[in-house]
C-alpha cells in the first residue's frame, strides 16, 4: 500500500551572505517578494496537496520565522476593531500551517539539512521544498507539488521536479539521465551533480521540489561526507540506479530567490501580477524601458 504524505521539509538554513547586509539581522527566508516572505510562498505551495505539517530547517537566530507563522492576538483584535477584515484574513493565513523548526548547527549540505528533520519525519514519505526556489503556476494550471504527488500516489516511487535547461546552464544543476515514460512522468536512470556541458546526460535539470519515500532518510545517514558536506544527489543517484526514481516536468515559472537577480525578477513579476499595483508597475516599466 502506498503511504500518504502528510509532512513537508523546507531546508532554509543558508546564511544568505549574498544578501548582506540585510541578512545580518533578517533571516534569508524572511526576505519578501512584494509583501510576503519567500518562506510563506513556499509553504503555500503545499495547500494544493493538503499538507499542513511543515518542518523548516533554519540557521541559528531565525526565531522571527516562528513569529511570522505564529499567533498575533493583539494585531488581530486591532485589525478587526478597525474594520480591516481583508488584512485580518491575510494575517490569519500565516497561521494555517503547523510549523516546527529545527536548527542546522553545521553547514553540512542539503542532506545534512534534511537529516535535521528526521525526528519529525521519521520513516515516513515526505515532500521536500528547497527554500531558495519559488515555483509559480498560473491560476487554473496544476501546481508543481500537486503533479509530483499525483505521480507518487500512482507509483509509490520518489519523484522530483525537472526543467529543461540549455547551454552552460546545465552545470548549475543536478542533471538527469532519462529512461522510459511512466504514468506521465519519466524514469530517472542516473543523476550527475553539476556536470560540465560535455558530460551532461540530457537537458533535464533537477529543481527544488521532491516527494521522497521513507527509505531516503535511512539512505542519507549512510552517505559519505565530501568537502564537509553530504549531498542529497548521492542518495537520489542510488535510487535512480535501482529504478526507484521518477521525474515530472515543471513547465511554469521558477524563481531562484537565493540569487540577487532571481530575487529582483520575482519581485518585478509578482508586482506585475498584483491586483493592487500591477497596472501601475506595467506603466512604469514601459516608461522606464524607453529611457534605457
Ligand atoms: C542544489 C542541488 C542541485 C539542484 C539545485 C536546484 O544546488 O544540489 O542538484 O539542481 O539545487 O534545485 P545548489 O543550487 O544549492 O548549488
mmCIF file of C-alpha atoms and ligand atoms in Angstrom:
data_model
loop_
_atom_site.group_PDB
_atom_site.id
_atom_site.type_symbol
_atom_site.label_atom_id
_atom_site.label_comp_id
_atom_site.label_asym_id
_atom_site.label_seq_id
_atom_site.Cartn_x
_atom_site.Cartn_y
_atom_site.Cartn_z
ATOM 1 C CA UNK A 1 0.000 0.000 0.000
ATOM 2 C CA UNK A 2 1.247 3.481 -0.861
ATOM 3 C CA UNK A 3 1.680 5.553 2.283
ATOM 4 C CA UNK A 4 0.069 9.003 2.439
ATOM 5 C CA UNK A 5 2.384 12.033 2.607
ATOM 6 C CA UNK A 6 1.458 14.311 5.499
ATOM 7 C CA UNK A 7 4.716 16.161 6.159
ATOM 8 C CA UNK A 8 6.996 18.541 4.321
ATOM 9 C CA UNK A 9 10.569 19.615 4.942
ATOM 10 C CA UNK A 10 11.809 23.032 3.843
ATOM 11 C CA UNK A 11 15.583 23.429 4.138
ATOM 12 C CA UNK A 12 16.142 27.181 4.560
ATOM 13 C CA UNK A 13 19.278 27.407 6.661
ATOM 14 C CA UNK A 14 21.672 29.312 4.399
ATOM 15 C CA UNK A 15 23.220 32.389 5.993
ATOM 16 C CA UNK A 16 22.333 34.441 2.934
ATOM 17 C CA UNK A 17 25.750 36.063 2.705
ATOM 18 C CA UNK A 18 24.954 37.043 -0.903
ATOM 19 C CA UNK A 19 22.295 39.341 0.528
ATOM 20 C CA UNK A 20 24.354 41.095 3.186
ATOM 21 C CA UNK A 21 23.792 43.474 4.900
ATOM 22 C CA UNK A 22 20.003 42.743 5.071
ATOM 23 C CA UNK A 23 20.656 39.153 6.161
ATOM 24 C CA UNK A 24 22.752 40.267 9.141
ATOM 25 C CA UNK A 25 19.610 40.648 11.253
ATOM 26 C CA UNK A 26 16.841 39.350 8.947
ATOM 27 C CA UNK A 27 16.938 35.606 8.170
ATOM 28 C CA UNK A 28 17.051 34.980 4.416
ATOM 29 C CA UNK A 29 13.664 33.112 4.309
ATOM 30 C CA UNK A 30 12.036 36.307 5.610
ATOM 31 C CA UNK A 31 13.143 38.403 2.627
ATOM 32 C CA UNK A 32 9.938 39.476 0.985
ATOM 33 C CA UNK A 33 8.750 39.215 -2.576
ATOM 34 C CA UNK A 34 6.262 42.079 -2.760
ATOM 35 C CA UNK A 35 4.618 41.868 0.666
ATOM 36 C CA UNK A 36 5.147 38.240 1.634
ATOM 37 C CA UNK A 37 8.254 36.407 2.908
ATOM 38 C CA UNK A 38 9.632 33.853 0.456
ATOM 39 C CA UNK A 39 9.167 31.099 3.046
ATOM 40 C CA UNK A 40 5.403 31.718 3.088
ATOM 41 C CA UNK A 41 5.092 31.403 -0.689
ATOM 42 C CA UNK A 42 6.847 28.058 -0.420
ATOM 43 C CA UNK A 43 4.628 26.847 2.439
ATOM 44 C CA UNK A 44 1.573 27.857 0.374
ATOM 45 C CA UNK A 45 2.637 25.510 -2.432
ATOM 46 C CA UNK A 46 1.622 22.757 -0.014
ATOM 47 C CA UNK A 47 -2.011 23.840 0.114
ATOM 48 C CA UNK A 48 -2.690 22.070 -3.214
ATOM 49 C CA UNK A 49 -1.601 18.724 -1.721
ATOM 50 C CA UNK A 50 -3.256 19.194 1.670
ATOM 51 C CA UNK A 51 -0.040 19.129 3.714
ATOM 52 C CA UNK A 52 -0.142 21.238 6.884
ATOM 53 C CA UNK A 53 2.738 19.813 8.912
ATOM 54 C CA UNK A 54 5.935 21.560 7.908
ATOM 55 C CA UNK A 55 9.426 21.261 9.308
ATOM 56 C CA UNK A 56 11.576 24.279 8.453
ATOM 57 C CA UNK A 57 15.314 23.785 8.824
ATOM 58 C CA UNK A 58 16.832 27.125 9.812
ATOM 59 C CA UNK A 59 20.109 28.736 10.818
ATOM 60 C CA UNK A 60 20.647 29.769 14.449
ATOM 61 C CA UNK A 61 18.990 33.133 15.143
ATOM 62 C CA UNK A 62 15.961 32.609 12.893
ATOM 63 C CA UNK A 63 13.312 32.912 15.660
ATOM 64 C CA UNK A 64 11.451 35.625 13.770
ATOM 65 C CA UNK A 65 10.296 32.996 11.233
ATOM 66 C CA UNK A 66 8.442 31.278 14.115
ATOM 67 C CA UNK A 67 6.864 34.617 14.989
ATOM 68 C CA UNK A 68 5.717 35.039 11.379
ATOM 69 C CA UNK A 69 3.812 31.741 11.373
ATOM 70 C CA UNK A 70 2.598 32.123 14.992
ATOM 71 C CA UNK A 71 -0.392 33.816 16.668
ATOM 72 C CA UNK A 72 -0.751 37.612 16.825
ATOM 73 C CA UNK A 73 -3.767 38.289 19.059
ATOM 74 C CA UNK A 74 -3.236 41.998 19.587
ATOM 75 C CA UNK A 75 -2.747 42.670 15.888
ATOM 76 C CA UNK A 76 -5.835 40.626 15.016
ATOM 77 C CA UNK A 77 -8.023 42.419 17.562
ATOM 78 C CA UNK A 78 -6.812 45.743 16.252
ATOM 79 C CA UNK A 79 -7.472 44.849 12.616
ATOM 80 C CA UNK A 80 -10.991 43.646 13.482
ATOM 81 C CA UNK A 81 -11.874 46.667 15.593
ATOM 82 C CA UNK A 82 -10.610 48.947 12.797
ATOM 83 C CA UNK A 83 -12.851 47.070 10.334
ATOM 84 C CA UNK A 84 -9.849 45.823 8.304
ATOM 85 C CA UNK A 85 -11.256 42.373 7.589
ATOM 86 C CA UNK A 86 -9.154 41.823 4.462
ATOM 87 C CA UNK A 87 -5.906 42.431 6.323
ATOM 88 C CA UNK A 88 -7.190 40.254 9.163
ATOM 89 C CA UNK A 89 -7.740 37.393 6.693
ATOM 90 C CA UNK A 90 -4.238 37.883 5.273
ATOM 91 C CA UNK A 91 -2.832 37.712 8.808
ATOM 92 C CA UNK A 92 -4.813 34.545 9.638
ATOM 93 C CA UNK A 93 -3.457 32.845 6.514
ATOM 94 C CA UNK A 94 0.024 32.896 8.013
ATOM 95 C CA UNK A 95 -1.275 30.615 10.776
ATOM 96 C CA UNK A 96 -2.772 27.840 8.690
ATOM 97 C CA UNK A 97 0.283 25.540 8.954
ATOM 98 C CA UNK A 98 1.650 23.503 11.845
ATOM 99 C CA UNK A 99 5.233 24.618 11.682
ATOM 100 C CA UNK A 100 8.133 23.027 13.554
ATOM 101 C CA UNK A 101 11.644 24.423 13.448
ATOM 102 C CA UNK A 102 14.956 22.658 13.650
ATOM 103 C CA UNK A 103 18.278 24.433 13.682
ATOM 104 C CA UNK A 104 21.033 23.202 11.384
ATOM 105 C CA UNK A 105 24.089 23.905 13.505
ATOM 106 C CA UNK A 106 26.721 22.832 10.993
ATOM 107 C CA UNK A 107 26.535 23.736 7.313
ATOM 108 C CA UNK A 108 26.942 20.177 6.036
ATOM 109 C CA UNK A 109 24.963 20.265 2.826
ATOM 110 C CA UNK A 110 21.392 19.605 1.730
ATOM 111 C CA UNK A 111 21.342 16.022 3.009
ATOM 112 C CA UNK A 112 22.619 17.314 6.359
ATOM 113 C CA UNK A 113 19.708 19.767 6.480
ATOM 114 C CA UNK A 114 17.150 17.045 5.721
ATOM 115 C CA UNK A 115 18.602 14.785 8.410
ATOM 116 C CA UNK A 116 17.947 17.577 10.950
ATOM 117 C CA UNK A 117 14.216 16.991 10.294
ATOM 118 C CA UNK A 118 14.407 13.254 10.969
ATOM 119 C CA UNK A 119 12.929 13.410 14.455
ATOM 120 C CA UNK A 120 9.663 14.704 12.956
ATOM 121 C CA UNK A 121 9.586 12.836 9.667
ATOM 122 C CA UNK A 122 10.884 9.506 10.996
ATOM 123 C CA UNK A 123 10.459 6.836 8.330
ATOM 124 C CA UNK A 124 7.503 8.441 6.593
ATOM 125 C CA UNK A 125 7.474 9.680 2.983
ATOM 126 C CA UNK A 126 7.811 13.468 2.815
ATOM 127 C CA UNK A 127 7.630 16.443 0.480
ATOM 128 C CA UNK A 128 10.835 18.422 0.135
ATOM 129 C CA UNK A 129 10.828 22.055 -1.000
ATOM 130 C CA UNK A 130 14.079 23.970 -1.258
ATOM 131 C CA UNK A 131 13.819 27.344 0.444
ATOM 132 C CA UNK A 132 15.631 29.309 -2.267
ATOM 133 C CA UNK A 133 13.221 28.449 -5.060
ATOM 134 C CA UNK A 134 9.724 29.746 -5.738
ATOM 135 C CA UNK A 135 7.543 27.845 -8.180
ATOM 136 C CA UNK A 136 4.822 29.968 -9.739
ATOM 137 C CA UNK A 137 1.917 28.325 -11.534
ATOM 138 C CA UNK A 138 -0.781 30.458 -13.199
ATOM 139 C CA UNK A 139 -4.330 30.019 -11.865
ATOM 140 C CA UNK A 140 -6.097 27.018 -13.358
ATOM 141 C CA UNK A 141 -2.886 25.089 -14.023
ATOM 142 C CA UNK A 142 -1.636 22.222 -11.885
ATOM 143 C CA UNK A 143 0.888 23.340 -9.231
ATOM 144 C CA UNK A 144 4.284 21.626 -9.209
ATOM 145 C CA UNK A 145 3.755 19.812 -5.881
ATOM 146 C CA UNK A 146 0.354 18.512 -6.974
ATOM 147 C CA UNK A 147 1.869 16.984 -10.099
ATOM 148 C CA UNK A 148 4.639 15.296 -8.088
ATOM 149 C CA UNK A 149 2.186 13.997 -5.503
ATOM 150 C CA UNK A 150 -0.108 12.502 -8.140
ATOM 151 C CA UNK A 151 2.806 10.592 -9.672
ATOM 152 C CA UNK A 152 3.931 9.414 -6.219
ATOM 153 C CA UNK A 153 0.413 8.251 -5.338
ATOM 154 C CA UNK A 154 0.151 6.258 -8.574
ATOM 155 C CA UNK A 155 3.587 4.647 -8.418
ATOM 156 C CA UNK A 156 4.802 4.710 -4.785
ATOM 157 C CA UNK A 157 8.187 5.888 -6.104
ATOM 158 C CA UNK A 158 10.176 9.003 -5.213
ATOM 159 C CA UNK A 159 9.509 11.830 -7.663
ATOM 160 C CA UNK A 160 11.385 15.014 -8.392
ATOM 161 C CA UNK A 161 10.605 18.083 -10.472
ATOM 162 C CA UNK A 162 12.628 18.746 -13.592
ATOM 163 C CA UNK A 163 13.009 21.618 -16.066
ATOM 164 C CA UNK A 164 14.831 21.695 -19.390
ATOM 165 C CA UNK A 165 17.860 23.980 -19.433
ATOM 166 C CA UNK A 166 20.228 24.786 -22.261
ATOM 167 C CA UNK A 167 23.885 25.595 -22.826
ATOM 168 C CA UNK A 168 26.245 26.231 -19.936
ATOM 169 C CA UNK A 169 23.333 26.491 -17.512
ATOM 170 C CA UNK A 170 23.272 22.714 -17.171
ATOM 171 C CA UNK A 171 26.387 22.946 -14.977
ATOM 172 C CA UNK A 172 24.405 24.800 -12.304
ATOM 173 C CA UNK A 173 22.098 21.874 -11.578
ATOM 174 C CA UNK A 174 21.744 18.227 -10.780
ATOM 175 C CA UNK A 175 21.433 16.631 -14.223
ATOM 176 C CA UNK A 176 19.199 13.675 -15.071
ATOM 177 C CA UNK A 177 19.692 10.582 -17.200
ATOM 178 C CA UNK A 178 16.220 9.846 -18.595
ATOM 179 C CA UNK A 179 14.598 6.473 -19.303
ATOM 180 C CA UNK A 180 11.079 5.476 -20.311
ATOM 181 C CA UNK A 181 7.807 7.275 -19.597
ATOM 182 C CA UNK A 182 5.817 6.044 -16.602
ATOM 183 C CA UNK A 183 2.433 7.490 -15.529
ATOM 184 C CA UNK A 184 3.044 10.853 -17.212
ATOM 185 C CA UNK A 185 6.498 11.103 -15.665
ATOM 186 C CA UNK A 186 9.948 9.957 -16.782
ATOM 187 C CA UNK A 187 12.106 7.284 -15.270
ATOM 188 C CA UNK A 188 15.423 8.669 -13.966
ATOM 189 C CA UNK A 189 18.332 6.330 -14.683
ATOM 190 C CA UNK A 190 21.201 8.344 -13.227
ATOM 191 C CA UNK A 191 21.968 11.750 -11.710
ATOM 192 C CA UNK A 192 25.128 13.804 -12.045
ATOM 193 C CA UNK A 193 25.556 16.828 -9.827
ATOM 194 C CA UNK A 194 26.565 19.917 -11.834
ATOM 195 C CA UNK A 195 28.311 18.226 -14.788
ATOM 196 C CA UNK A 196 30.250 20.114 -17.454
ATOM 197 C CA UNK A 197 28.296 20.656 -20.700
ATOM 198 C CA UNK A 198 30.226 17.800 -22.341
ATOM 199 C CA UNK A 199 29.433 15.353 -19.550
ATOM 200 C CA UNK A 200 25.721 16.223 -19.335
ATOM 201 C CA UNK A 201 23.312 13.289 -19.573
ATOM 202 C CA UNK A 202 20.406 15.304 -21.003
ATOM 203 C CA UNK A 203 18.880 18.799 -20.903
ATOM 204 C CA UNK A 204 16.898 17.887 -17.829
ATOM 205 C CA UNK A 205 17.874 19.685 -14.627
ATOM 206 C CA UNK A 206 16.616 18.766 -11.232
ATOM 207 C CA UNK A 207 14.857 21.637 -9.476
ATOM 208 C CA UNK A 208 13.979 22.030 -5.824
ATOM 209 C CA UNK A 209 10.726 20.094 -5.370
ATOM 210 C CA UNK A 210 10.511 16.435 -4.448
ATOM 211 C CA UNK A 211 8.299 13.779 -2.928
ATOM 212 C CA UNK A 212 10.603 11.252 -1.285
ATOM 213 C CA UNK A 213 9.807 7.822 0.087
ATOM 214 C CA UNK A 214 10.569 6.824 3.678
ATOM 215 C CA UNK A 215 13.693 4.861 2.747
ATOM 216 C CA UNK A 216 15.519 8.061 1.710
ATOM 217 C CA UNK A 217 16.093 9.259 5.277
ATOM 218 C CA UNK A 218 17.899 5.984 6.062
ATOM 219 C CA UNK A 219 19.975 6.289 2.870
ATOM 220 C CA UNK A 220 21.094 9.814 3.786
ATOM 221 C CA UNK A 221 22.616 8.549 7.027
ATOM 222 C CA UNK A 222 24.921 6.227 5.129
ATOM 223 C CA UNK A 223 26.229 8.794 2.642
ATOM 224 C CA UNK A 224 29.903 9.708 2.549
ATOM 225 C CA UNK A 225 30.944 13.244 3.526
ATOM 226 C CA UNK A 226 32.638 15.103 0.702
ATOM 227 C CA UNK A 227 34.198 18.517 1.251
ATOM 228 C CA UNK A 228 32.387 18.666 4.651
ATOM 229 C CA UNK A 229 29.000 18.089 3.025
ATOM 230 C CA UNK A 230 26.617 15.206 2.469
ATOM 231 C CA UNK A 231 24.690 15.552 -0.738
ATOM 232 C CA UNK A 232 21.103 14.522 -1.437
ATOM 233 C CA UNK A 233 22.079 13.915 -5.074
ATOM 234 C CA UNK A 234 24.210 10.930 -3.985
ATOM 235 C CA UNK A 235 21.147 9.222 -2.484
ATOM 236 C CA UNK A 236 18.988 10.168 -5.492
ATOM 237 C CA UNK A 237 21.557 8.646 -7.859
ATOM 238 C CA UNK A 238 21.408 5.441 -5.802
ATOM 239 C CA UNK A 239 17.595 5.419 -6.033
ATOM 240 C CA UNK A 240 17.773 6.083 -9.791
ATOM 241 C CA UNK A 241 20.125 3.175 -10.367
ATOM 242 C CA UNK A 242 17.679 0.888 -8.527
ATOM 243 C CA UNK A 243 14.826 2.052 -10.810
ATOM 244 C CA UNK A 244 13.079 3.815 -7.912
ATOM 245 C CA UNK A 245 13.118 7.431 -9.077
ATOM 246 C CA UNK A 246 10.861 9.394 -11.425
ATOM 247 C CA UNK A 247 10.919 12.970 -12.716
ATOM 248 C CA UNK A 248 7.899 15.110 -13.569
ATOM 249 C CA UNK A 249 8.423 18.130 -15.821
ATOM 250 C CA UNK A 250 7.622 21.575 -14.416
ATOM 251 C CA UNK A 251 6.812 23.957 -17.243
ATOM 252 C CA UNK A 252 5.801 27.115 -15.418
ATOM 253 C CA UNK A 253 7.963 29.730 -13.742
ATOM 254 C CA UNK A 254 10.783 29.057 -11.291
ATOM 255 C CA UNK A 255 12.488 31.871 -9.401
ATOM 256 C CA UNK A 256 15.861 31.364 -7.798
ATOM 257 C CA UNK A 257 15.359 33.810 -4.936
ATOM 258 C CA UNK A 258 18.710 32.880 -3.406
ATOM 259 C CA UNK A 259 20.288 34.865 -6.212
ATOM 260 C CA UNK A 260 20.085 38.682 -6.411
ATOM 261 C CA UNK A 261 18.881 38.834 -10.000
ATOM 262 C CA UNK A 262 16.409 35.976 -9.453
ATOM 263 C CA UNK A 263 15.074 37.835 -6.426
ATOM 264 C CA UNK A 264 14.575 41.081 -8.350
ATOM 265 C CA UNK A 265 12.937 39.192 -11.213
ATOM 266 C CA UNK A 266 10.490 37.591 -8.762
ATOM 267 C CA UNK A 267 9.639 40.987 -7.275
ATOM 268 C CA UNK A 268 9.063 42.597 -10.667
ATOM 269 C CA UNK A 269 6.905 39.737 -11.985
ATOM 270 C CA UNK A 270 4.835 39.407 -8.804
ATOM 271 C CA UNK A 271 4.312 43.173 -8.865
ATOM 272 C CA UNK A 272 3.112 42.927 -12.472
ATOM 273 C CA UNK A 273 0.607 40.236 -11.438
ATOM 274 C CA UNK A 274 -0.612 42.176 -8.420
ATOM 275 C CA UNK A 275 -4.212 43.440 -8.440
ATOM 276 C CA UNK A 276 -3.145 46.355 -6.313
ATOM 277 C CA UNK A 277 -0.126 47.684 -8.210
ATOM 278 C CA UNK A 278 0.056 45.577 -11.410
ATOM 279 C CA UNK A 279 -1.156 48.217 -13.835
ATOM 280 C CA UNK A 280 0.961 50.946 -12.264
ATOM 281 C CA UNK A 281 4.052 48.713 -12.377
ATOM 282 C CA UNK A 282 3.462 47.886 -16.039
ATOM 283 C CA UNK A 283 3.167 51.532 -16.996
ATOM 284 C CA UNK A 284 6.286 52.367 -15.033
ATOM 285 C CA UNK A 285 8.310 49.564 -16.640
ATOM 286 C CA UNK A 286 7.252 50.642 -20.148
ATOM 287 C CA UNK A 287 8.193 54.213 -19.393
ATOM 288 C CA UNK A 288 11.488 53.193 -17.898
ATOM 289 C CA UNK A 289 12.318 50.857 -20.804
ATOM 290 C CA UNK A 290 12.147 53.772 -23.221
ATOM 291 C CA UNK A 291 14.877 55.518 -21.290
ATOM 292 C CA UNK A 292 17.212 52.511 -21.153
HETATM 293 C C1 LIG B 1 21.028 22.325 -5.483
HETATM 294 C C2 LIG B 1 21.148 20.846 -5.849
HETATM 295 C C3 LIG B 1 21.061 20.669 -7.377
HETATM 296 C C4 LIG B 1 19.782 21.311 -7.896
HETATM 297 C C5 LIG B 1 19.735 22.792 -7.473
HETATM 298 C C6 LIG B 1 18.420 23.444 -7.883
HETATM 299 O O1 LIG B 1 22.158 23.016 -5.911
HETATM 300 O O2 LIG B 1 22.362 20.344 -5.335
HETATM 301 O O3 LIG B 1 21.065 19.299 -7.686
HETATM 302 O O4 LIG B 1 19.705 21.186 -9.297
HETATM 303 O O5 LIG B 1 19.847 22.902 -6.044
HETATM 304 O O6 LIG B 1 17.341 22.867 -7.169
HETATM 305 P P1 LIG B 1 22.525 24.500 -5.385
HETATM 306 O O7 LIG B 1 21.780 25.453 -6.277
HETATM 307 O O8 LIG B 1 22.097 24.594 -3.963
HETATM 308 O O9 LIG B 1 24.003 24.638 -5.555
#
